[in-house]
XYZ file of C-alpha atoms in Angstrom:
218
model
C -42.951 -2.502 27.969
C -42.317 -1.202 24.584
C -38.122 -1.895 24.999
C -39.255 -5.319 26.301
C -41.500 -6.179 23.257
C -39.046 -4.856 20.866
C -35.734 -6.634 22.210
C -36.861 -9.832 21.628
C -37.714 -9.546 17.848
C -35.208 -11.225 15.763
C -35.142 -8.523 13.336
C -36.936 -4.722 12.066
C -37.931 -3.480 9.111
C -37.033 0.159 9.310
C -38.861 2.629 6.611
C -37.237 6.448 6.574
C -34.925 8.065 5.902
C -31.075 7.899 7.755
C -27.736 9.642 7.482
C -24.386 9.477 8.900
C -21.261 11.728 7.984
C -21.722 12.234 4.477
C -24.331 9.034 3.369
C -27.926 9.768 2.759
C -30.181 6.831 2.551
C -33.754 6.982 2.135
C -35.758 3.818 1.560
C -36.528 0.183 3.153
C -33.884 -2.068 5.088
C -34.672 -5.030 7.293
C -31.786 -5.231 9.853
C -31.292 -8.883 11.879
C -30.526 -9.629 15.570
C -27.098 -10.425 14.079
C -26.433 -7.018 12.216
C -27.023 -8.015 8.503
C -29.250 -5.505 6.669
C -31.008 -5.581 3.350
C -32.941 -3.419 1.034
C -33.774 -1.168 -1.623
C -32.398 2.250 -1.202
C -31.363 5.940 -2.349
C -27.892 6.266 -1.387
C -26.852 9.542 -2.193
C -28.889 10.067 -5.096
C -27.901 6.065 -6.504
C -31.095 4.037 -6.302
C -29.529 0.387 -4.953
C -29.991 -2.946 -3.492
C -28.018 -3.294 -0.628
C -26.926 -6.106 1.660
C -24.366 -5.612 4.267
C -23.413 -8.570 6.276
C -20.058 -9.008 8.090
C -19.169 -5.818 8.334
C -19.068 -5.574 4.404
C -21.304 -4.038 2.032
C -22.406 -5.386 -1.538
C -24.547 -3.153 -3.827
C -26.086 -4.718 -6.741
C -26.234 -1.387 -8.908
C -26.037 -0.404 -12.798
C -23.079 -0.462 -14.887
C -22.955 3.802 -14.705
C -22.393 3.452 -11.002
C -20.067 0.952 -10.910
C -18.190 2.475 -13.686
C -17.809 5.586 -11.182
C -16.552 3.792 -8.274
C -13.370 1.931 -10.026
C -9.616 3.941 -9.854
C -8.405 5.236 -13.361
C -5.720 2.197 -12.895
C -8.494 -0.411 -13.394
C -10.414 -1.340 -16.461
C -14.218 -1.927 -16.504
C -13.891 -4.246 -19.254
C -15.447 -6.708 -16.805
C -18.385 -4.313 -16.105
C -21.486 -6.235 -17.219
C -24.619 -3.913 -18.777
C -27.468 -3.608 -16.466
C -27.156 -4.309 -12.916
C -24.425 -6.010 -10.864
C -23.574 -7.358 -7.548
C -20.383 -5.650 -6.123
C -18.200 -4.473 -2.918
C -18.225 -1.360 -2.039
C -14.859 -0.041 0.507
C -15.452 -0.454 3.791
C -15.061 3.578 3.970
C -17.833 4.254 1.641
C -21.035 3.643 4.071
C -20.578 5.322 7.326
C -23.989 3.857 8.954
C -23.307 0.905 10.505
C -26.547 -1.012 11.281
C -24.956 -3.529 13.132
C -24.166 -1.237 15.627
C -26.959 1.530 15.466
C -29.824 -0.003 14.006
C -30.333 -3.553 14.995
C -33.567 -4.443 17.375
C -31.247 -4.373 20.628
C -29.485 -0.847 19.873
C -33.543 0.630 18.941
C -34.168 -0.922 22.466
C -31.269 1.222 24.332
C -32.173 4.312 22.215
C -35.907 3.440 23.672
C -34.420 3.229 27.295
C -32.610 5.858 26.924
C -35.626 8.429 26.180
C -36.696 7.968 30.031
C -33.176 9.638 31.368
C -34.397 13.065 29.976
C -37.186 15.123 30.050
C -40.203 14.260 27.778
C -42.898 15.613 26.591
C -46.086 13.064 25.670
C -48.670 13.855 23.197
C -51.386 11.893 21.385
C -50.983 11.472 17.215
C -51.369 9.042 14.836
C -48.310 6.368 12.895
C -49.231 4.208 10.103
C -52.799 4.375 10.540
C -52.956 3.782 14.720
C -53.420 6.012 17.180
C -49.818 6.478 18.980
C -48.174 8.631 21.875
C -45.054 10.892 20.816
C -42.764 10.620 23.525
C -40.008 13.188 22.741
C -36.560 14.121 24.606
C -33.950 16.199 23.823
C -32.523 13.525 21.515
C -35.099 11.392 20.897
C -38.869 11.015 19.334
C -40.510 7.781 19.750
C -43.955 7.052 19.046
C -45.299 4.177 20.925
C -48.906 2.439 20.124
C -51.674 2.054 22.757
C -50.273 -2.228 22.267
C -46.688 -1.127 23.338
C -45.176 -1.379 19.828
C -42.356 0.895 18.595
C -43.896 2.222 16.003
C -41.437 5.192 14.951
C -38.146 6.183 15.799
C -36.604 9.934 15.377
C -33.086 11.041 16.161
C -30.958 14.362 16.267
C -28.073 12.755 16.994
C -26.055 11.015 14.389
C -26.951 8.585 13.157
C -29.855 10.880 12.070
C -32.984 8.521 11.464
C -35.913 9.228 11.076
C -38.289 5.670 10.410
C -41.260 3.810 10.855
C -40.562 0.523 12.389
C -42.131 -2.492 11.752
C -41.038 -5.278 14.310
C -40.628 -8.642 12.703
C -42.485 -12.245 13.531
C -39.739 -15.266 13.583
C -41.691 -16.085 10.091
C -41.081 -12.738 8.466
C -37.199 -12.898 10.177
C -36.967 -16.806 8.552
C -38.061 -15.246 4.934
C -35.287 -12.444 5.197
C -32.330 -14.613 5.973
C -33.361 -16.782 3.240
C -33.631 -13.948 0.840
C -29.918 -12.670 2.025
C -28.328 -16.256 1.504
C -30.371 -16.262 -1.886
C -28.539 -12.933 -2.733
C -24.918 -14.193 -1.756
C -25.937 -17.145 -4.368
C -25.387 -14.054 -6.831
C -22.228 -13.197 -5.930
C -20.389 -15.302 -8.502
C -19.867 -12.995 -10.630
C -19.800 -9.832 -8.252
C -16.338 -7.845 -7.983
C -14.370 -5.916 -5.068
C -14.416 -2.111 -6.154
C -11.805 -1.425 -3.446
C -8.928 -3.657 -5.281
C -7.763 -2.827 -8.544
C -6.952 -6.374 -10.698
C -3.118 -5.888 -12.218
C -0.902 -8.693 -13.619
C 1.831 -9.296 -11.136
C 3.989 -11.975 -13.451
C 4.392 -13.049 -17.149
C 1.861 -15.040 -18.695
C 3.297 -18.544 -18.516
C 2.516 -21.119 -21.611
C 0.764 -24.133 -19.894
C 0.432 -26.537 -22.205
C 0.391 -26.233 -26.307
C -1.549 -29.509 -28.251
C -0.604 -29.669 -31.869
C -2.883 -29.595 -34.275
C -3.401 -25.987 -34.144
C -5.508 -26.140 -30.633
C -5.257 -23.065 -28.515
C -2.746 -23.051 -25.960
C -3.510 -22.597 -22.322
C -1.990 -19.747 -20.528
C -1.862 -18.791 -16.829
C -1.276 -15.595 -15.930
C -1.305 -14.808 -11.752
C-alpha cells in the first residue's frame, strides 16, 4: 500500500543525507516524476543551490568555489563576487536522482524490501508513530496511514532521508521555482569548457569622428 501511495506522487522532498563514489550531500532536494532535482545542499563541504535537470547540473555557488573549479588555462575575469549560477562537468556529481531517487525508483527500493528477510519494529519519524521495516539492504519506516516516511540504504547510493511525498500543488510550486531558476541562467557559465580565442580579432566597422570601432573576435 505504501509503494502504491508513493508511485503516484509527482514528486518527493527528500531530507538526509546521500553519497555516491566520492560526493557527500547533506541537505534538502525535491526530486520530480521527470528526474529534475532542486535544493540547498552541502556538497562536499561547499554549501550550494543545486538544480539538475537533463542530465546536467547547475550550482549557483560563491565566487571562491567557482574560482576552484576552472583549469589554470582559463581566466576568472568573468567570475562575478558573491554567488553565481554555473555548470558543473557531468563527472563531478556521481548521484544521479533521475535514476535513484525519483518517486518511482523509492517505490522499487520499497518493493524490493519484501524479497528479503525483515525485521518490523514500532518507533517514531517526524513526530508519528511508524514501523521500521528493515532488510539486509534496506530500512524503511512506514506510518500507521501507509506513507513512506523514511528511507535508509547500505547500498550505494547510500541515503539515508526523511521523505515527504508531494501534493500536485506543492509539485506545481517546484517546477515553477526550477523554470524561475533557469530565468537566471543568463549570465551563468560552463566550468567544463575553457573560453580561448580561436581567430584574429576582425575590425567590423570604424565611424570617423573618433567613435570606437567594433570588433568581432570568434
Amino acid at each position: 500500500a505504501a509503494a502504491a501511495s508513493l508511485n503516484t506522487a509527482r514528486s518527493v522532498k527528500l531530507k538526509g543525507d546521500f553519497s555516491y563514489a566520492s560526493d557527500n550531500l547533506q541537505g534538502e532536494v525535491t526530486v520530480t516524476r521527470g528526474g529534475h532535482a532542486t535544493g540547498t545542499v552541502n556538497w562536499n563541504g561547499d554549501n550550494v543551490t543545486l538544480l539538475a535537470a537533463d542530465r546536467k547540473v547547475f550550482v549557483k555557488a560563491p565566487k571562491s568555489y567557482w574560482t576552484s573549479k576552472l583549469s589554470s588555462l582559463s581566466s576568472n575575469s568573468f567570475l562575478k563576487d558573491g554567488d553565481q549560477w554555473g555548470r558543473v562537468r557531468d563527472s563531478e556529481l556521481s548521484l544521479r536522482f533521475d535514476s535513484h531517487l525519483t518517486p518511482s525508483a523509492l517505490t522499487t527500493r520499497l518493493r524490493q524490501v519484501s524479497r528479503y528477510n525483515i525485521t518490523e519494529t514500532e518507533t517514531t519519524v517526524q513526530g508519528q508513530k511508524a514501523y521500521r521495516i528493515r532488510s539486509s539492504l534496506y530500512t524503511v519506516y512506514i506510518s500507521e496511514n501507509d506513507e513512506l516516511l523514511r528511507y535508509e540504504s547500505t547500498v550505494s547510493p547510500r541515503v539515508r532521508a526523511d521523505v515527504e511525498a508531494q501534493s500536485s500543488s506543492d509539485t506545481t510550486a517546484t517546477i515553477n521555482q526550477m523554470r524561475s531558476t533557469i530565468d537566471e541562467f543568463g549570465d551563468a557559465f560552463d566550468a567544463g569548457r575553457t573560453p580561448r580565442n580561436v581567430a584574429k580579432p576582425e575590425f567590423v566597422s570604424c565611424s570617423r569622428g573618433g567613435q570606437p570601432c567594433t570588433v568581432r573576435v570568434r
